[in-house]
Amino acid sequence: MCGIVGFTGVQQAAPILLEGLKKLEYRGYDSAGIAVMSDRSISVNKCKGRIARLCEKTGDGTDVKGTTGIGHTRWATHGAPTEENAHPHLSNDGRFAIVHNGIIENYLSLREELTADGYRFESETDTEVIVHLIEMYYRGDMRDALIRTTNRLSGSYALGVICTEEPGKIYAVREASPLIIGVGAGENYFASDVTALVSHTRNVIYLEDGEFAELSTDSIGVFDVLGHEINKKITRVMWDVQAAEKGGYEHFMLKEIIEQPAAVKATIAPRIRDGKVFFEELDMSYDDLRDIRKIVITACGSAYYAGCSGRYALERLCRIPVEIELASELRYNNPLIDEHTLLIVISQSGETADTIAAMRECKARGASTLAIVNVVGSTIAKLADHTIYTWAGPEIAVATTKGYTTQVAVLYMLSVYFSDLLGITEDEKPYVRALQELPRAIQQAIDMNPSVRPLAKKYHRSSALFFIGRNTDYAVALEGALKMKEISYLHAEAYAAGELKHGTIALIDEHQPVIALCCNPAIMEKTLSNIVEVKSRGAEVLALTFRNNHKILSVADDLLFIPDIDPVFSAVVEIVPLQLLAYYVAKENGCDIDKPKNLAKSVTVE
Ligand code: BG6
């Protein structure tokens, strides 16, 4: 996720663009840039690092002349955070500059075509193909050039474009990435969200997918993919800047829970081609995999629990033994790891000290390493032999949600990819279809639990909560319990349901509510008997299960639901009602949800 801004008016553009980018830094902050037009030429200033560096570089924008411009603050997905990869990107002839938020899924083939046509690429980004397409299609009519260009793109994009042939104008295009027009007096704006606009104007026009806008100092034209002008209503924004950063949600954590369908889609969709899983960033061969005798997954916190959930799919589809090791333990275990081990390292930040240390230990013992990280160019990404990025966008809340679900989604895709490479799965199409269904299933899990708020009111004063489950449900119970602890400060414990009778059931009474995860039909009867066991000792039971699971519905006191889904890929769906439950319990307890006490988003020290 990145932030884009555009301005055209009578004021100098650069300072306004920089101010707007500062308001969008929460959307991405590893590099930034502005392009400003003056006397039919475009000057581009960009740099690695935070907006503050770009301000230093341009005298807070005062060194850059021109009243028309675009700006960008980046969260890297394709290409490390460097000055070359920062936006805006210029066409070879210097007439066009663009900024982009989103992912162009077919950029590789477009890059090959444009390179063959003689276009020179300056960056590793997916975005750069767009500006060369515009140059290729421009014949004096920007609308026509933009329509032809976007007809070639697949993926998501919010675009900002300026052209030296069209002085005083800025162009905006929206497809599956938010883009809003700010309606000013003698000036007009666009931005990724209202945060960058409300200090100038509260009159905005929300672009819809497939809509284009042409803005000048005193006119706004919006048209569709056929070039037909469309009337758009002006909306008055009542949010303050703070609320706008959270997209109107009270906390970043809730915003990021709700973003999960989009984050998982952004992570999966570009990697499904012709009915197969395809990792362009992996150059592993059959022989590489055949030499692997075991997979070890190592991480910390929720990333570790993501590994616990992903391991079932890896073992079921690849038939390779998978061990899960806490990084803070693995590094001191004198681990039995050698050149026949594939070490999968999971980390949202890519900077967690224990995980880095464990990774170095295993590399020294000959393991090949595959990192699953969210931050492009992070330490773990650089250390790994292979790196797969989760395209979740920046995660601001300390307690991870979309980071976790996109990590598990990558593990699911890896299991299908490896299984195909090893020739184990006859027909992977059902698995690929199941992967493509996940974003919708996650959305359903969000929508089908209006009871989560009243349930939070009911359970928020519990002295302790027990999360129980078996197999894939147990792995999700681990993350569900951690979410509850992290943000609501309630003591919560995840327990393998089959283990209750070996000790913990001594704790169960009417004061210890039990949250039972019952989303794996193969072991449903067993978990049902555990529910009966704890109920007979007075516990109230909140069950998480399918709507048509009548046996569970008849014994549980309260219910949360997920849509029907194969348990091998269910963790990314099952965890959502538990994230929401933890969120609303924390809200009831008046906790600092985005910044829980004693916790850090990334623990870069031991
Ligand atoms: C903790 C975070 O500090 O570190 C967790 O609060 C996270 O959300 C854990 O799962 C591991 O961090 P990372 O960046 O390596 O995934």
PDB file of C-alpha atoms and ligand atoms in Angstrom, residues 299-305 346-353 355 372-373 375 380 395 397-401 403-404 407 479 482-483 486 596 599-604, ligand 1:
ATOM      1  CA  ALA A 299       9.648 -17.295  13.780  1.00  0.00           C
ATOM      2  CA  CYS A 300       8.396 -15.413  16.839  1.00  0.00           C
ATOM      3  CA  GLY A 301       4.973 -14.415  18.127  1.00  0.00           C
ATOM      4  CA  SER A 302       2.111 -14.567  15.669  1.00  0.00           C
ATOM      5  CA  ALA A 303       4.539 -15.363  12.857  1.00  0.00           C
ATOM      6  CA  TYR A 304       5.371 -18.553  14.744  1.00  0.00           C
ATOM      7  CA  TYR A 305       1.674 -19.371  15.004  1.00  0.00           C
ATOM      8  CA  ILE A 346       8.525 -15.930   8.810  1.00  0.00           C
ATOM      9  CA  SER A 347       8.598 -12.295   9.877  1.00  0.00           C
ATOM     10  CA  GLN A 348       6.298  -9.324   9.204  1.00  0.00           C
ATOM     11  CA  SER A 349       8.999  -6.742   9.926  1.00  0.00           C
ATOM     12  CA  GLY A 350      11.959  -8.776   8.730  1.00  0.00           C
ATOM     13  CA  GLU A 351      13.927  -7.275  11.642  1.00  0.00           C
ATOM     14  CA  THR A 352      13.121  -9.466  14.697  1.00  0.00           C
ATOM     15  CA  ALA A 353      16.403 -10.103  16.489  1.00  0.00           C
ATOM     16  CA  THR A 355      14.517 -14.676  14.188  1.00  0.00           C
ATOM     17  CA  ILE A 372       8.290 -14.881   4.136  1.00  0.00           C
ATOM     18  CA  VAL A 373       8.330 -11.173   5.029  1.00  0.00           C
ATOM     19  CA  VAL A 375       8.897  -5.418   4.507  1.00  0.00           C
ATOM     20  CA  ILE A 380      15.750 -11.133   6.860  1.00  0.00           C
ATOM     21  CA  GLU A 395       0.741  -2.891   9.327  1.00  0.00           C
ATOM     22  CA  ALA A 397      -1.205  -1.882  14.863  1.00  0.00           C
ATOM     23  CA  VAL A 398       1.308  -3.652  17.102  1.00  0.00           C
ATOM     24  CA  ALA A 399      -0.790  -6.828  17.216  1.00  0.00           C
ATOM     25  CA  THR A 400      -0.612  -8.336  13.766  1.00  0.00           C
ATOM     26  CA  THR A 401      -3.719  -9.409  11.847  1.00  0.00           C
ATOM     27  CA  GLY A 403       0.424  -9.841   8.561  1.00  0.00           C
ATOM     28  CA  TYR A 404      -0.531 -13.212  10.056  1.00  0.00           C
ATOM     29  CA  GLN A 407       1.864 -15.248   6.007  1.00  0.00           C
ATOM     30  CA  GLU A 479      -3.042 -17.312  17.647  1.00  0.00           C
ATOM     31  CA  LEU A 482      -2.312 -14.588  21.805  1.00  0.00           C
ATOM     32  CA  LYS A 483      -4.532 -11.904  20.219  1.00  0.00           C
ATOM     33  CA  GLU A 486      -1.905  -8.996  23.588  1.00  0.00           C
ATOM     34  CA  PRO A 596      -0.692  -2.433  23.864  1.00  0.00           C
ATOM     35  CA  LEU A 599       4.691  -4.506  23.387  1.00  0.00           C
ATOM     36  CA  ALA A 600       6.570  -3.377  20.271  1.00  0.00           C
ATOM     37  CA  LYS A 601       5.675  -3.862  16.627  1.00  0.00           C
ATOM     38  CA  SER A 602       9.062  -5.368  15.994  1.00  0.00           C
ATOM     39  CA  VAL A 603      11.500  -6.524  18.690  1.00  0.00           C
ATOM     40  CA  THR A 604      14.843  -5.752  17.098  1.00  0.00           C
TER      41      THR A 604
HETATM   42  C1  BG6 B   1       6.012  -9.024  18.151  1.00  0.00           C
HETATM   43  C2  BG6 B   1       4.799  -8.451  17.444  1.00  0.00           C
HETATM   44  O1  BG6 B   1       6.734  -7.996  18.738  1.00  0.00           O
HETATM   45  O2  BG6 B   1       6.846  -9.697  17.227  1.00  0.00           O
HETATM   46  C3  BG6 B   1       4.004  -9.589  16.879  1.00  0.00           C
HETATM   47  O3  BG6 B   1       4.000  -7.724  18.358  1.00  0.00           O
HETATM   48  C4  BG6 B   1       4.871 -10.368  15.915  1.00  0.00           C
HETATM   49  O4  BG6 B   1       2.845  -9.111  16.212  1.00  0.00           O
HETATM   50  C5  BG6 B   1       6.208 -10.783  16.556  1.00  0.00           C
HETATM   51  O5  BG6 B   1       4.183 -11.533  15.487  1.00  0.00           O
HETATM   52  C6  BG6 B   1       7.179 -11.208  15.453  1.00  0.00           C
HETATM   53  O6  BG6 B   1       7.444 -10.059  14.680  1.00  0.00           O
HETATM   54  P1  BG6 B   1       7.827 -10.222  13.143  1.00  0.00           P
HETATM   55  O7  BG6 B   1       7.978  -8.827  12.622  1.00  0.00           O
HETATM   56  O8  BG6 B   1       9.104 -11.020  13.089  1.00  0.00           O
HETATM   57  O9  BG6 B   1       6.680 -10.965  12.499  1.00  0.00           O
END
